[in-house]
Amino acid sequence: MTRVLTIALDGMGGDHGPETVIGGAEIALVRHPHIRFVIFGNETALRPWLEKYPRVASSSEVVHTEVAVSMDDKPSQALRRGRRVSSMWRAIDAVKEGKAQAAVSAGNTGALMAMAKVILRTIPNVERPALAAIWPTARGESVALDLGATVGADANQLVQFAIMGEAFARVVFNLEHPTVGLLNIGEEEVKGTEQVKAAAQMLRDDSLSMRFQGFVEGDDIAKGTVDVVVTDGYTGNIALKTAEGTARLIIGYLREAMASSLLSKIGYLLASGAFKTLQSKLDPRASNGAVFLGLNGLVVKSHGGTDDVGFASAIDVAVEVASAELVAKIAADVGKTKGLAVPSVKEESQLQESEAVLS
């Protein structure tokens, strides 16, 4: 029997708010008819879109909230203004209270990370969450993390990211022993920062039982050299935005080339199937949805500028990781490691989360 899952949605998050959220929920319900939603947001703003998509309305509970976190809010501002009353906070809190198995938001990433960490807290032996996403590659797909949650991770944190990323890859790719690589400026042991070199030494420890492949370079991400690519949030976010921009550039070039002459247009018609396949593989919406790993609950970040198709992909990710009980598997894996314990972080200090994370 299929398990009924409840997904909490931040109905006001992202550049397009309810239009994208409700439209994405409609697409997701077609793929996953067993899921239900709890949608948090302003009822007046949500109502027209719920009337447009009655299937979503009949499968959802709507909880009215007066406050919405702006895409321009700094994390500390969002925490103080939206604490316990915003649509973002209430969606995450639904996971903590057990009313939902995962929360999805297209809102401000820095605020989402700060709120998620304050509400859900990290699991034992994990200092900071990592933002992990599925990355299309030449041989299929890989997991990449961190993509923006932790800027300037130290060696311990990079090792924690590797452990969590490996667990994520086992769940989403159904792999027994995923390969793991540490992103660096070269494969040679002498290259890289001291943090990266120290993390590599720790990852070679046999007690981790990990298929660590050593250092990988930027072009190895697209090649799919390893199943899990580990880096800090600063480098990871730059790599992600560069890849997305390159994909859009290639699609733009193809469109221009195909419309440049009558012969090109005829050639496009003859090869339209192949071009559509290429476009679908390059479409960032198909791989939208990054998971904050290391928390006592599941929070999925959708790209703020996505449309309903992309938001539906983020819901797909939430359904998949919730069904696989990812949090329990990460906690078990991290619990097997030694020497990685970190001091507990007081809630008040979490209000000072780095404002350098992307928003």
PDB file of C-alpha atoms in Angstrom, residues 5-263:
ATOM      1  CA  LEU A   5       2.675  11.802   2.410  1.00  0.00           C
ATOM      2  CA  THR A   6       1.924  15.359   3.450  1.00  0.00           C
ATOM      3  CA  ILE A   7       4.129  18.092   1.991  1.00  0.00           C
ATOM      4  CA  ALA A   8       4.152  21.572   3.543  1.00  0.00           C
ATOM      5  CA  LEU A   9       4.380  24.374   0.968  1.00  0.00           C
ATOM      6  CA  ASP A  10       5.517  27.953   1.485  1.00  0.00           C
ATOM      7  CA  GLY A  11       2.790  29.459  -0.664  1.00  0.00           C
ATOM      8  CA  MET A  12       4.346  32.929  -0.777  1.00  0.00           C
ATOM      9  CA  GLY A  13       7.951  32.036  -1.581  1.00  0.00           C
ATOM     10  CA  GLY A  14       9.828  32.763  -4.787  1.00  0.00           C
ATOM     11  CA  ASP A  15       9.587  35.399  -7.491  1.00  0.00           C
ATOM     12  CA  HIS A  16       6.056  34.403  -8.541  1.00  0.00           C
ATOM     13  CA  GLY A  17       4.526  33.220  -5.260  1.00  0.00           C
ATOM     14  CA  PRO A  18       1.136  31.422  -5.321  1.00  0.00           C
ATOM     15  CA  GLU A  19       0.976  31.146  -9.105  1.00  0.00           C
ATOM     16  CA  THR A  20       4.069  28.962  -9.245  1.00  0.00           C
ATOM     17  CA  VAL A  21       3.415  27.096  -5.992  1.00  0.00           C
ATOM     18  CA  ILE A  22      -0.189  26.100  -6.741  1.00  0.00           C
ATOM     19  CA  GLY A  23       0.555  25.395 -10.406  1.00  0.00           C
ATOM     20  CA  GLY A  24       3.485  23.207  -9.413  1.00  0.00           C
ATOM     21  CA  ALA A  25       1.333  21.376  -6.864  1.00  0.00           C
ATOM     22  CA  GLU A  26      -1.168  20.594  -9.636  1.00  0.00           C
ATOM     23  CA  ILE A  27       1.549  18.982 -11.784  1.00  0.00           C
ATOM     24  CA  ALA A  28       2.947  17.086  -8.782  1.00  0.00           C
ATOM     25  CA  LEU A  29      -0.485  15.645  -7.929  1.00  0.00           C
ATOM     26  CA  VAL A  30      -0.698  14.085 -11.375  1.00  0.00           C
ATOM     27  CA  ARG A  31       2.622  12.309 -10.725  1.00  0.00           C
ATOM     28  CA  HIS A  32       1.932  11.527  -7.068  1.00  0.00           C
ATOM     29  CA  PRO A  33      -1.838  11.242  -6.492  1.00  0.00           C
ATOM     30  CA  HIS A  34      -1.237   9.868  -2.975  1.00  0.00           C
ATOM     31  CA  ILE A  35       0.282  13.089  -1.600  1.00  0.00           C
ATOM     32  CA  ARG A  36      -1.461  15.864   0.302  1.00  0.00           C
ATOM     33  CA  PHE A  37      -0.442  19.463   0.922  1.00  0.00           C
ATOM     34  CA  VAL A  38      -0.538  21.942   3.768  1.00  0.00           C
ATOM     35  CA  ILE A  39      -0.174  25.351   2.127  1.00  0.00           C
ATOM     36  CA  PHE A  40       0.866  28.347   4.214  1.00  0.00           C
ATOM     37  CA  GLY A  41       0.233  31.845   2.927  1.00  0.00           C
ATOM     38  CA  ASN A  42      -2.148  34.738   2.506  1.00  0.00           C
ATOM     39  CA  GLU A  43      -5.587  33.287   1.737  1.00  0.00           C
ATOM     40  CA  THR A  44      -6.568  36.244  -0.438  1.00  0.00           C
ATOM     41  CA  ALA A  45      -3.515  35.717  -2.652  1.00  0.00           C
ATOM     42  CA  LEU A  46      -3.881  31.936  -2.724  1.00  0.00           C
ATOM     43  CA  ARG A  47      -7.634  31.744  -3.404  1.00  0.00           C
ATOM     44  CA  PRO A  48      -7.665  32.602  -7.171  1.00  0.00           C
ATOM     45  CA  TRP A  49      -5.072  29.921  -7.901  1.00  0.00           C
ATOM     46  CA  LEU A  50      -6.825  27.319  -5.769  1.00  0.00           C
ATOM     47  CA  GLU A  51     -10.029  28.064  -7.709  1.00  0.00           C
ATOM     48  CA  LYS A  52      -8.110  27.577 -10.940  1.00  0.00           C
ATOM     49  CA  TYR A  53      -6.744  24.234  -9.723  1.00  0.00           C
ATOM     50  CA  PRO A  54      -9.590  22.524  -7.817  1.00  0.00           C
ATOM     51  CA  ARG A  55      -7.641  19.270  -7.544  1.00  0.00           C
ATOM     52  CA  VAL A  56      -5.038  21.064  -5.437  1.00  0.00           C
ATOM     53  CA  ALA A  57      -7.751  22.716  -3.358  1.00  0.00           C
ATOM     54  CA  SER A  58      -9.402  19.385  -2.583  1.00  0.00           C
ATOM     55  CA  SER A  59      -6.057  17.817  -1.641  1.00  0.00           C
ATOM     56  CA  SER A  60      -4.835  20.655   0.561  1.00  0.00           C
ATOM     57  CA  GLU A  61      -5.276  22.347   3.887  1.00  0.00           C
ATOM     58  CA  VAL A  62      -4.690  26.095   3.681  1.00  0.00           C
ATOM     59  CA  VAL A  63      -3.281  27.901   6.712  1.00  0.00           C
ATOM     60  CA  HIS A  64      -3.506  31.689   6.568  1.00  0.00           C
ATOM     61  CA  THR A  65      -0.381  33.711   7.365  1.00  0.00           C
ATOM     62  CA  GLU A  66       0.009  37.487   7.277  1.00  0.00           C
ATOM     63  CA  VAL A  67       3.789  37.636   6.822  1.00  0.00           C
ATOM     64  CA  ALA A  68       5.829  36.585   3.784  1.00  0.00           C
ATOM     65  CA  VAL A  69       9.620  36.568   3.721  1.00  0.00           C
ATOM     66  CA  SER A  70      10.954  38.801   0.958  1.00  0.00           C
ATOM     67  CA  MET A  71      13.601  37.576  -1.464  1.00  0.00           C
ATOM     68  CA  ASP A  72      15.655  40.614  -0.419  1.00  0.00           C
ATOM     69  CA  ASP A  73      15.418  40.052   3.346  1.00  0.00           C
ATOM     70  CA  LYS A  74      18.654  39.306   5.141  1.00  0.00           C
ATOM     71  CA  PRO A  75      18.493  36.042   7.132  1.00  0.00           C
ATOM     72  CA  SER A  76      18.653  37.819  10.491  1.00  0.00           C
ATOM     73  CA  GLN A  77      15.864  40.213   9.442  1.00  0.00           C
ATOM     74  CA  ALA A  78      13.679  37.369   8.188  1.00  0.00           C
ATOM     75  CA  LEU A  79      14.133  35.477  11.443  1.00  0.00           C
ATOM     76  CA  ARG A  80      13.158  38.428  13.597  1.00  0.00           C
ATOM     77  CA  ARG A  81      10.244  39.581  11.436  1.00  0.00           C
ATOM     78  CA  GLY A  82       8.918  36.200  10.335  1.00  0.00           C
ATOM     79  CA  ARG A  83       9.614  34.145  13.429  1.00  0.00           C
ATOM     80  CA  ARG A  84       6.590  31.883  14.070  1.00  0.00           C
ATOM     81  CA  VAL A  85       4.273  33.950  11.842  1.00  0.00           C
ATOM     82  CA  SER A  86       5.597  33.811   8.270  1.00  0.00           C
ATOM     83  CA  SER A  87       4.571  31.268   5.634  1.00  0.00           C
ATOM     84  CA  MET A  88       8.173  30.034   5.457  1.00  0.00           C
ATOM     85  CA  TRP A  89       8.491  29.509   9.221  1.00  0.00           C
ATOM     86  CA  ARG A  90       5.104  27.791   9.492  1.00  0.00           C
ATOM     87  CA  ALA A  91       5.909  25.387   6.623  1.00  0.00           C
ATOM     88  CA  ILE A  92       9.145  24.282   8.287  1.00  0.00           C
ATOM     89  CA  ASP A  93       7.479  24.109  11.690  1.00  0.00           C
ATOM     90  CA  ALA A  94       4.880  21.718  10.247  1.00  0.00           C
ATOM     91  CA  VAL A  95       7.729  19.258   9.652  1.00  0.00           C
ATOM     92  CA  LYS A  96       8.961  19.624  13.222  1.00  0.00           C
ATOM     93  CA  GLU A  97       5.463  19.041  14.592  1.00  0.00           C
ATOM     94  CA  GLY A  98       4.983  15.938  12.448  1.00  0.00           C
ATOM     95  CA  LYS A  99       2.145  17.458  10.426  1.00  0.00           C
ATOM     96  CA  ALA A 100       4.188  17.132   7.223  1.00  0.00           C
ATOM     97  CA  GLN A 101       6.996  14.861   6.098  1.00  0.00           C
ATOM     98  CA  ALA A 102       8.820  17.599   4.150  1.00  0.00           C
ATOM     99  CA  ALA A 103       8.632  21.323   3.447  1.00  0.00           C
ATOM    100  CA  VAL A 104       9.204  22.981   0.057  1.00  0.00           C
ATOM    101  CA  SER A 105       9.946  26.668  -0.466  1.00  0.00           C
ATOM    102  CA  ALA A 106      11.117  28.791  -3.385  1.00  0.00           C
ATOM    103  CA  GLY A 107      11.847  31.648  -1.005  1.00  0.00           C
ATOM    104  CA  ASN A 108      14.980  33.404   0.187  1.00  0.00           C
ATOM    105  CA  THR A 109      17.651  30.712   0.592  1.00  0.00           C
ATOM    106  CA  GLY A 110      19.547  32.398   3.414  1.00  0.00           C
ATOM    107  CA  ALA A 111      16.351  32.891   5.415  1.00  0.00           C
ATOM    108  CA  LEU A 112      15.217  29.337   4.673  1.00  0.00           C
ATOM    109  CA  MET A 113      18.496  27.883   5.895  1.00  0.00           C
ATOM    110  CA  ALA A 114      18.517  30.017   9.043  1.00  0.00           C
ATOM    111  CA  MET A 115      14.916  29.184   9.915  1.00  0.00           C
ATOM    112  CA  ALA A 116      15.349  25.491   9.164  1.00  0.00           C
ATOM    113  CA  LYS A 117      18.386  25.290  11.405  1.00  0.00           C
ATOM    114  CA  VAL A 118      16.691  27.136  14.273  1.00  0.00           C
ATOM    115  CA  ILE A 119      13.460  25.120  14.043  1.00  0.00           C
ATOM    116  CA  LEU A 120      14.720  21.633  13.194  1.00  0.00           C
ATOM    117  CA  ARG A 121      18.289  21.771  14.568  1.00  0.00           C
ATOM    118  CA  THR A 122      21.050  19.654  13.102  1.00  0.00           C
ATOM    119  CA  ILE A 123      21.375  15.952  13.836  1.00  0.00           C
ATOM    120  CA  PRO A 124      24.129  14.878  16.290  1.00  0.00           C
ATOM    121  CA  ASN A 125      27.707  15.231  14.974  1.00  0.00           C
ATOM    122  CA  VAL A 126      26.646  17.612  12.189  1.00  0.00           C
ATOM    123  CA  GLU A 127      27.628  21.245  12.656  1.00  0.00           C
ATOM    124  CA  ARG A 128      26.031  22.832   9.604  1.00  0.00           C
ATOM    125  CA  PRO A 129      23.486  21.802   6.984  1.00  0.00           C
ATOM    126  CA  ALA A 130      24.550  21.333   3.379  1.00  0.00           C
ATOM    127  CA  LEU A 131      22.476  22.107   0.323  1.00  0.00           C
ATOM    128  CA  ALA A 132      22.536  19.083  -1.983  1.00  0.00           C
ATOM    129  CA  ALA A 133      21.084  18.736  -5.462  1.00  0.00           C
ATOM    130  CA  ILE A 134      21.041  16.303  -8.342  1.00  0.00           C
ATOM    131  CA  TRP A 135      23.375  17.404 -11.155  1.00  0.00           C
ATOM    132  CA  PRO A 136      22.898  16.165 -14.772  1.00  0.00           C
ATOM    133  CA  THR A 137      26.071  14.604 -16.183  1.00  0.00           C
ATOM    134  CA  ALA A 138      27.335  12.863 -19.294  1.00  0.00           C
ATOM    135  CA  ARG A 139      26.802   9.448 -17.688  1.00  0.00           C
ATOM    136  CA  GLY A 140      23.516  10.215 -15.941  1.00  0.00           C
ATOM    137  CA  GLU A 141      23.296  12.150 -12.694  1.00  0.00           C
ATOM    138  CA  SER A 142      25.452  12.968  -9.685  1.00  0.00           C
ATOM    139  CA  VAL A 143      24.878  14.589  -6.308  1.00  0.00           C
ATOM    140  CA  ALA A 144      26.649  17.874  -5.606  1.00  0.00           C
ATOM    141  CA  LEU A 145      26.949  19.603  -2.224  1.00  0.00           C
ATOM    142  CA  ASP A 146      27.247  22.115  -0.657  1.00  0.00           C
ATOM    143  CA  LEU A 147      25.593  24.522  -3.113  1.00  0.00           C
ATOM    144  CA  GLY A 148      25.208  27.554  -0.899  1.00  0.00           C
ATOM    145  CA  ALA A 149      24.374  26.772   2.711  1.00  0.00           C
ATOM    146  CA  THR A 150      27.873  26.937   4.260  1.00  0.00           C
ATOM    147  CA  VAL A 151      30.444  29.408   2.998  1.00  0.00           C
ATOM    148  CA  GLY A 152      34.037  28.489   3.824  1.00  0.00           C
ATOM    149  CA  ALA A 153      33.543  25.004   5.268  1.00  0.00           C
ATOM    150  CA  ASP A 154      36.387  23.542   7.335  1.00  0.00           C
ATOM    151  CA  ALA A 155      37.780  20.013   6.983  1.00  0.00           C
ATOM    152  CA  ASN A 156      35.370  18.456   9.501  1.00  0.00           C
ATOM    153  CA  GLN A 157      32.386  20.003   7.778  1.00  0.00           C
ATOM    154  CA  LEU A 158      33.545  18.799   4.362  1.00  0.00           C
ATOM    155  CA  VAL A 159      33.797  15.264   5.731  1.00  0.00           C
ATOM    156  CA  GLN A 160      30.305  15.569   7.167  1.00  0.00           C
ATOM    157  CA  PHE A 161      29.068  16.761   3.765  1.00  0.00           C
ATOM    158  CA  ALA A 162      30.664  13.717   2.129  1.00  0.00           C
ATOM    159  CA  ILE A 163      28.929  11.328   4.533  1.00  0.00           C
ATOM    160  CA  MET A 164      25.569  13.014   4.032  1.00  0.00           C
ATOM    161  CA  GLY A 165      26.007  13.232   0.256  1.00  0.00           C
ATOM    162  CA  GLU A 166      26.824   9.538   0.069  1.00  0.00           C
ATOM    163  CA  ALA A 167      23.626   8.700   1.973  1.00  0.00           C
ATOM    164  CA  PHE A 168      21.639  10.976  -0.350  1.00  0.00           C
ATOM    165  CA  ALA A 169      23.124   9.283  -3.429  1.00  0.00           C
ATOM    166  CA  ARG A 170      22.274   5.843  -2.067  1.00  0.00           C
ATOM    167  CA  VAL A 171      18.658   6.940  -1.672  1.00  0.00           C
ATOM    168  CA  VAL A 172      18.088   8.807  -4.940  1.00  0.00           C
ATOM    169  CA  PHE A 173      20.247   6.600  -7.194  1.00  0.00           C
ATOM    170  CA  ASN A 174      19.692   3.297  -5.405  1.00  0.00           C
ATOM    171  CA  LEU A 175      23.443   2.693  -5.201  1.00  0.00           C
ATOM    172  CA  GLU A 176      24.952   0.494  -2.529  1.00  0.00           C
ATOM    173  CA  HIS A 177      28.379   2.190  -2.547  1.00  0.00           C
ATOM    174  CA  PRO A 178      28.417   5.562  -4.373  1.00  0.00           C
ATOM    175  CA  THR A 179      31.772   7.021  -5.347  1.00  0.00           C
ATOM    176  CA  VAL A 180      32.763  10.297  -3.684  1.00  0.00           C
ATOM    177  CA  GLY A 181      35.134  13.024  -4.884  1.00  0.00           C
ATOM    178  CA  LEU A 182      36.356  16.264  -3.319  1.00  0.00           C
ATOM    179  CA  LEU A 183      36.280  19.263  -5.666  1.00  0.00           C
ATOM    180  CA  ASN A 184      39.717  20.839  -6.062  1.00  0.00           C
ATOM    181  CA  ILE A 185      41.846  22.830  -8.516  1.00  0.00           C
ATOM    182  CA  GLY A 186      43.733  19.684  -9.506  1.00  0.00           C
ATOM    183  CA  GLU A 187      44.028  15.980  -8.813  1.00  0.00           C
ATOM    184  CA  GLU A 188      47.511  16.235  -7.318  1.00  0.00           C
ATOM    185  CA  GLU A 189      47.778  15.777  -3.559  1.00  0.00           C
ATOM    186  CA  VAL A 190      49.776  18.982  -3.086  1.00  0.00           C
ATOM    187  CA  LYS A 191      47.086  21.226  -4.607  1.00  0.00           C
ATOM    188  CA  GLY A 192      44.213  22.942  -2.848  1.00  0.00           C
ATOM    189  CA  THR A 193      43.576  24.778   0.402  1.00  0.00           C
ATOM    190  CA  GLU A 194      44.639  23.353   3.733  1.00  0.00           C
ATOM    191  CA  GLN A 195      41.000  22.591   4.577  1.00  0.00           C
ATOM    192  CA  VAL A 196      40.503  20.591   1.377  1.00  0.00           C
ATOM    193  CA  LYS A 197      43.743  18.651   1.819  1.00  0.00           C
ATOM    194  CA  ALA A 198      42.928  17.871   5.448  1.00  0.00           C
ATOM    195  CA  ALA A 199      39.430  16.708   4.500  1.00  0.00           C
ATOM    196  CA  ALA A 200      40.874  14.416   1.832  1.00  0.00           C
ATOM    197  CA  GLN A 201      43.182  12.834   4.391  1.00  0.00           C
ATOM    198  CA  MET A 202      40.242  12.215   6.725  1.00  0.00           C
ATOM    199  CA  LEU A 203      38.107  10.763   3.925  1.00  0.00           C
ATOM    200  CA  ARG A 204      40.813   8.207   3.155  1.00  0.00           C
ATOM    201  CA  ASP A 205      40.302   6.759   6.644  1.00  0.00           C
ATOM    202  CA  ASP A 206      39.197   3.141   6.195  1.00  0.00           C
ATOM    203  CA  SER A 207      36.791   3.406   9.134  1.00  0.00           C
ATOM    204  CA  LEU A 208      34.455   5.527   7.002  1.00  0.00           C
ATOM    205  CA  SER A 209      33.888   2.608   4.573  1.00  0.00           C
ATOM    206  CA  MET A 210      33.559   5.124   1.766  1.00  0.00           C
ATOM    207  CA  ARG A 211      34.554   4.806  -1.892  1.00  0.00           C
ATOM    208  CA  PHE A 212      36.532   8.031  -1.848  1.00  0.00           C
ATOM    209  CA  GLN A 213      38.090   8.652  -5.263  1.00  0.00           C
ATOM    210  CA  GLY A 214      40.239  11.603  -4.232  1.00  0.00           C
ATOM    211  CA  PHE A 215      40.221  15.032  -5.827  1.00  0.00           C
ATOM    212  CA  VAL A 216      38.071  15.890  -8.846  1.00  0.00           C
ATOM    213  CA  GLU A 217      38.235  19.038 -10.970  1.00  0.00           C
ATOM    214  CA  GLY A 218      35.495  21.303 -12.286  1.00  0.00           C
ATOM    215  CA  ASP A 219      35.108  19.490 -15.596  1.00  0.00           C
ATOM    216  CA  ASP A 220      34.653  16.186 -13.744  1.00  0.00           C
ATOM    217  CA  ILE A 221      31.257  17.383 -12.489  1.00  0.00           C
ATOM    218  CA  ALA A 222      29.752  17.371 -15.990  1.00  0.00           C
ATOM    219  CA  LYS A 223      31.606  14.167 -16.884  1.00  0.00           C
ATOM    220  CA  GLY A 224      30.010  12.344 -13.961  1.00  0.00           C
ATOM    221  CA  THR A 225      33.404  11.087 -12.787  1.00  0.00           C
ATOM    222  CA  VAL A 226      31.990  10.394  -9.310  1.00  0.00           C
ATOM    223  CA  ASP A 227      28.496   9.933  -7.873  1.00  0.00           C
ATOM    224  CA  VAL A 228      28.997  12.575  -5.172  1.00  0.00           C
ATOM    225  CA  VAL A 229      30.907  15.844  -5.583  1.00  0.00           C
ATOM    226  CA  VAL A 230      31.785  17.558  -2.293  1.00  0.00           C
ATOM    227  CA  THR A 231      32.743  21.205  -1.841  1.00  0.00           C
ATOM    228  CA  ASP A 232      31.890  24.218   0.294  1.00  0.00           C
ATOM    229  CA  GLY A 233      28.888  26.466  -0.375  1.00  0.00           C
ATOM    230  CA  TYR A 234      30.899  29.322  -1.861  1.00  0.00           C
ATOM    231  CA  THR A 235      32.547  27.238  -4.574  1.00  0.00           C
ATOM    232  CA  GLY A 236      29.512  25.025  -5.063  1.00  0.00           C
ATOM    233  CA  ASN A 237      27.127  27.904  -5.666  1.00  0.00           C
ATOM    234  CA  ILE A 238      29.477  29.494  -8.185  1.00  0.00           C
ATOM    235  CA  ALA A 239      29.762  26.169 -10.020  1.00  0.00           C
ATOM    236  CA  LEU A 240      25.979  25.734 -10.021  1.00  0.00           C
ATOM    237  CA  LYS A 241      25.218  29.220 -11.346  1.00  0.00           C
ATOM    238  CA  THR A 242      27.948  28.872 -13.973  1.00  0.00           C
ATOM    239  CA  ALA A 243      26.480  25.589 -15.201  1.00  0.00           C
ATOM    240  CA  GLU A 244      22.940  27.013 -15.313  1.00  0.00           C
ATOM    241  CA  GLY A 245      24.136  30.072 -17.207  1.00  0.00           C
ATOM    242  CA  THR A 246      26.076  27.944 -19.691  1.00  0.00           C
ATOM    243  CA  ALA A 247      23.015  25.755 -20.315  1.00  0.00           C
ATOM    244  CA  ARG A 248      20.876  28.824 -21.050  1.00  0.00           C
ATOM    245  CA  LEU A 249      23.606  30.201 -23.321  1.00  0.00           C
ATOM    246  CA  ILE A 250      23.766  26.986 -25.360  1.00  0.00           C
ATOM    247  CA  ILE A 251      19.966  26.874 -25.722  1.00  0.00           C
ATOM    248  CA  GLY A 252      20.007  30.518 -26.832  1.00  0.00           C
ATOM    249  CA  TYR A 253      22.739  29.853 -29.395  1.00  0.00           C
ATOM    250  CA  LEU A 254      20.802  26.892 -30.794  1.00  0.00           C
ATOM    251  CA  ARG A 255      17.635  28.943 -31.192  1.00  0.00           C
ATOM    252  CA  GLU A 256      19.518  31.710 -32.983  1.00  0.00           C
ATOM    253  CA  ALA A 257      21.296  29.250 -35.257  1.00  0.00           C
ATOM    254  CA  MET A 258      18.099  27.420 -36.164  1.00  0.00           C
ATOM    255  CA  ALA A 259      16.362  30.676 -37.106  1.00  0.00           C
ATOM    256  CA  SER A 260      19.296  32.185 -39.025  1.00  0.00           C
ATOM    257  CA  SER A 261      18.259  30.967 -42.493  1.00  0.00           C
ATOM    258  CA  LEU A 262      15.596  29.026 -44.370  1.00  0.00           C
ATOM    259  CA  LEU A 263      17.940  26.043 -44.663  1.00  0.00           C
TER     260      LEU A 263
END
